[in-house]
Short mmCIF file of C-alpha atoms in Angstrom, two decimals:
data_model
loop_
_atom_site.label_atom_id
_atom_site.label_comp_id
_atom_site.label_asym_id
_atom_site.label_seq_id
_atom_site.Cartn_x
_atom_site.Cartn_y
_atom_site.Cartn_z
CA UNK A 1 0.00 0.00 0.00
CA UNK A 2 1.03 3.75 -0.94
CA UNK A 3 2.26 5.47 2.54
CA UNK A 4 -0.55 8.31 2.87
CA UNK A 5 -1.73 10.62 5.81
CA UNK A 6 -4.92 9.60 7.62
CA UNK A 7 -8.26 9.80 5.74
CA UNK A 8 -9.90 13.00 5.24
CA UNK A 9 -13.03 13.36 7.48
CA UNK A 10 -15.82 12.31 5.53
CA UNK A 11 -19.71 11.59 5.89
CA UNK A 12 -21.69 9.14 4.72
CA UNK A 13 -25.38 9.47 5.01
CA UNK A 14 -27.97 5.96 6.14
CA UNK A 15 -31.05 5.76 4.27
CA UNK A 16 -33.22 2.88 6.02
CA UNK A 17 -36.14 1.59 4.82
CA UNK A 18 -38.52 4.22 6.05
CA UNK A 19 -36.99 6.99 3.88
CA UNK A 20 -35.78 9.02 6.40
CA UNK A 21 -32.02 9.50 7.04
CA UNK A 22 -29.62 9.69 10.25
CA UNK A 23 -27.00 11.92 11.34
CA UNK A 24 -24.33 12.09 8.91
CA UNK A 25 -21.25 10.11 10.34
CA UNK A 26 -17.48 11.17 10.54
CA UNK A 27 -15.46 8.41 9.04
CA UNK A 28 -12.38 10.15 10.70
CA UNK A 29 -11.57 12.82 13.75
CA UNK A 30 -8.26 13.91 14.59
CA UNK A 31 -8.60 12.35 18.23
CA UNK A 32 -9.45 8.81 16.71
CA UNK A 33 -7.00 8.80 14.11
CA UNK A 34 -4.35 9.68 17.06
CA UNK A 35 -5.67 6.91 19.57
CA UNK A 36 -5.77 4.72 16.55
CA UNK A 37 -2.10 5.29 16.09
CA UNK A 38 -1.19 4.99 19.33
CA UNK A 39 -3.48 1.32 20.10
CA UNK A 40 -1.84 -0.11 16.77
CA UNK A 41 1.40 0.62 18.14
CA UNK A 42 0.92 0.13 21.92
CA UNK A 43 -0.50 -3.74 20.24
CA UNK A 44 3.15 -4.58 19.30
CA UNK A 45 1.92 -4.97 15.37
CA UNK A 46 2.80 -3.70 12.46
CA UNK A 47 1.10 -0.18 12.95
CA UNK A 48 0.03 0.17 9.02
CA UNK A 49 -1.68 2.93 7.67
CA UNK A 50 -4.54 0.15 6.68
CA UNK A 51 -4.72 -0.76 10.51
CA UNK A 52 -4.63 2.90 11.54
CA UNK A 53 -7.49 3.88 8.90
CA UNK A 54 -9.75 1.03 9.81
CA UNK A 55 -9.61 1.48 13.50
CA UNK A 56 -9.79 4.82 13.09
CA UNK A 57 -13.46 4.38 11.33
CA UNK A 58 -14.27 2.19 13.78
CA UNK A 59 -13.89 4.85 16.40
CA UNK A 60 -15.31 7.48 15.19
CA UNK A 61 -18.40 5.71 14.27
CA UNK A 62 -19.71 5.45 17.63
CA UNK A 63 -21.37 2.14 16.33
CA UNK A 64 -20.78 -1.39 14.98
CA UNK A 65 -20.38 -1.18 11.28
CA UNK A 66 -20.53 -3.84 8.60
CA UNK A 67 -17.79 -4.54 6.34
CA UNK A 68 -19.06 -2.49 3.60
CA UNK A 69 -19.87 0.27 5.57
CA UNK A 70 -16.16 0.78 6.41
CA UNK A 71 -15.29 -0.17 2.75
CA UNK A 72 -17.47 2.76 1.75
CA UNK A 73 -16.29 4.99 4.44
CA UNK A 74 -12.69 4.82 3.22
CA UNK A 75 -13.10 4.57 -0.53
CA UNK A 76 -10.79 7.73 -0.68
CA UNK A 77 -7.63 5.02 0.30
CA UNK A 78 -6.36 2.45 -1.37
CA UNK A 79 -7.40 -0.53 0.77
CA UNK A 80 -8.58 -3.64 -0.97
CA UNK A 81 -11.44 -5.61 0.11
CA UNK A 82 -8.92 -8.35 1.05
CA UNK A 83 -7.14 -6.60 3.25
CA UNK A 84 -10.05 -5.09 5.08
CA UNK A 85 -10.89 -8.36 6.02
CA UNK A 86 -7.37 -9.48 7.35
CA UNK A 87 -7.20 -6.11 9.01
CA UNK A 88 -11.04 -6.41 11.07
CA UNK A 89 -9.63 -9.90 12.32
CA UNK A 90 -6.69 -8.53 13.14
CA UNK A 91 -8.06 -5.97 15.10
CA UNK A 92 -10.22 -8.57 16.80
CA UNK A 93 -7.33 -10.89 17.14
CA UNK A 94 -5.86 -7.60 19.30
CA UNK A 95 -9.05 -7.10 21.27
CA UNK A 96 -8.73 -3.67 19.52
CA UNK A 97 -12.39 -4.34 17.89
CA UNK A 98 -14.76 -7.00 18.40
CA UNK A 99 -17.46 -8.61 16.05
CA UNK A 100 -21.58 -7.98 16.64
CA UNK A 101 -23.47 -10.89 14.69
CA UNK A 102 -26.59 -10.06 13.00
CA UNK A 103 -28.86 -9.71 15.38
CA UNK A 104 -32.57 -9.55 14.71
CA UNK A 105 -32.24 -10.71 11.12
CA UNK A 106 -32.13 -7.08 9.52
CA UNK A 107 -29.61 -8.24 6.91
CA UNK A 108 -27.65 -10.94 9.20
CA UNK A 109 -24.40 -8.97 8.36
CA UNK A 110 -21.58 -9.07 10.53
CA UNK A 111 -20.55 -5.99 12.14
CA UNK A 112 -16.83 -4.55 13.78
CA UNK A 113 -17.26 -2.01 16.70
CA UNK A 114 -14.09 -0.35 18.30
CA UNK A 115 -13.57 -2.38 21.71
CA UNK A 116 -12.89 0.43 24.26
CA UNK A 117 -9.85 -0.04 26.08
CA UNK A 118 -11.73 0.97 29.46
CA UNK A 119 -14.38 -0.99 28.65
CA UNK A 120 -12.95 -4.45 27.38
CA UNK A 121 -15.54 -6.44 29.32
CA UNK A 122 -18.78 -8.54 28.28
CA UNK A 123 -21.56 -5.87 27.02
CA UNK A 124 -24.93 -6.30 25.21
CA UNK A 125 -26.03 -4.60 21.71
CA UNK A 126 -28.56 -3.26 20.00
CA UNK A 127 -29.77 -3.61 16.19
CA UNK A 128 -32.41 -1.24 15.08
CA UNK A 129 -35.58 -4.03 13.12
CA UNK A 130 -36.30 -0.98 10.98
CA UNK A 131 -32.65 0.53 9.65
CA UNK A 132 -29.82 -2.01 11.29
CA UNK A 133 -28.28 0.87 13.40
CA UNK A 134 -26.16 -1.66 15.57
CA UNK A 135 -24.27 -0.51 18.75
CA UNK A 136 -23.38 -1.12 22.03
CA UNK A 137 -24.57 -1.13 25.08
CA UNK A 138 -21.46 -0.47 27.41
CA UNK A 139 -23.19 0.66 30.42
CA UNK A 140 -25.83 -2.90 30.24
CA UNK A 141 -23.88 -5.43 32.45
CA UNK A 142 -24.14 -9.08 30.68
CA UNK A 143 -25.17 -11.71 33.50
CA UNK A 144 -22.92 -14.29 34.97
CA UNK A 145 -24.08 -17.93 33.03
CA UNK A 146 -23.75 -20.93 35.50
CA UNK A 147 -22.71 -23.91 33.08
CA UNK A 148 -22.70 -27.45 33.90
CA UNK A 149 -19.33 -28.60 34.64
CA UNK A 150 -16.09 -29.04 32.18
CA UNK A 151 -17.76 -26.26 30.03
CA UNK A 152 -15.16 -23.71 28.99
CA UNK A 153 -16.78 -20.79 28.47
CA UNK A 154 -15.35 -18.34 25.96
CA UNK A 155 -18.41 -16.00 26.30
CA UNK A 156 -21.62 -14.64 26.22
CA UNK A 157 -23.30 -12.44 23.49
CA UNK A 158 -26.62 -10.94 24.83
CA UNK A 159 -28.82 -8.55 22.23
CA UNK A 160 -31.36 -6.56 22.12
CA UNK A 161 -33.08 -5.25 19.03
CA UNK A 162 -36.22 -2.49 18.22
CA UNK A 163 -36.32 1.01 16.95
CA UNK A 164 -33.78 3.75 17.00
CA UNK A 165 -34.31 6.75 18.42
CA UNK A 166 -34.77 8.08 14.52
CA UNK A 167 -36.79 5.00 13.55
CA UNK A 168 -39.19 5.30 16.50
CA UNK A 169 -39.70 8.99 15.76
CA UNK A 170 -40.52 8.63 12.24
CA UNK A 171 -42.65 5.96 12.87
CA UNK A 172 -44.74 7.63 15.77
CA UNK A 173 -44.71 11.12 12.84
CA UNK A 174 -46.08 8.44 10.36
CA UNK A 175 -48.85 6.83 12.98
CA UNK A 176 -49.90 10.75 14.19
CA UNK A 177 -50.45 11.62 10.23
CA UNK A 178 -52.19 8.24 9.50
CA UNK A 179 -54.24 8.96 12.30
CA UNK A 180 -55.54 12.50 11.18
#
């Protein structure tokens, strides 16, 4: 890959299936693109520009985002679709990101949401049934499981899904004009 600076900031616009669209998102900030610097380097990897960008999308979405989400959100550099995908499981591999499944069967895409490094413990998520909005839920504490015996446990994924803030909106504007 071509040594370049840090994406420009960006924003990418989310239609969902109602019509109406969310807050624009910054691909890149100038604080994410430094702590992504300094968590690819602190991990003892190869701190690439491609690992740099990518986590650097990751936290300034604020969300979990799908593989061609970030794809889109960094068109402007030349990473490959390949090495997006070695770079998200790298990032996993480094607990730098973690993966949110498709949750309530929106599109059943797998998502990549920065892991926090305050925050590195068990957490629930959300998915949005109307527009696939998917984030965490830092501050919902995921219950201890009791297994039976010679289990190993590796861990627990607990999700919640329903409307966005947006979503529910729209749909309660829609219900008040069908309703008049």
């Amino acid at each position: 890959m071509a040594s370049r600076s840090a994406p420009t900031p960006a924003t990418t616009d989310h239609d969902d299936h109602a019509g109406h669209t969310h807050a624009a998102v910054e691909s890149t900030t100038a604080a994410g693109v430094a702590l992504a610097r300094r968590l690819v380097k602190e991990s003892g990897g190869r701190n690439t520009e491609a690992r740099r960008n990518v986590l650097a999308c990751l936290i300034a979405a604020g969300r979990a985002l799908s593989h061609a989400e970030i794809e889109a959100q960094l068109a402007d550099t030349d990473l490959d679709r390949v090495t997006l995908y070695r770079v998200l499981e790298w990032l996993v591999e480094q607990s730098l990101a973690h993966r949110v499944g498709g949750l309530s069967g929106f599109d059943r895409a797998m998502r990549f949401a920065f892991s926090r490094p305050e925050r590195r413990s068990a957490h629930a998520h959300f998915q949005c049934i109307q527009c696939g909005t998917t984030m965490c839920l830092d501050d919902v504490a995921v219950p201890a499981l009791p297994v039976p015996g010679g289990i190993e446990l590796q861990g627990i994924e607990l999700a919640a899904f329903g409307y966005c803030a947006p979503c529910s909106l729209a749909n309660r504007s829609v219900a008040a004009e069908n309703s008049t």
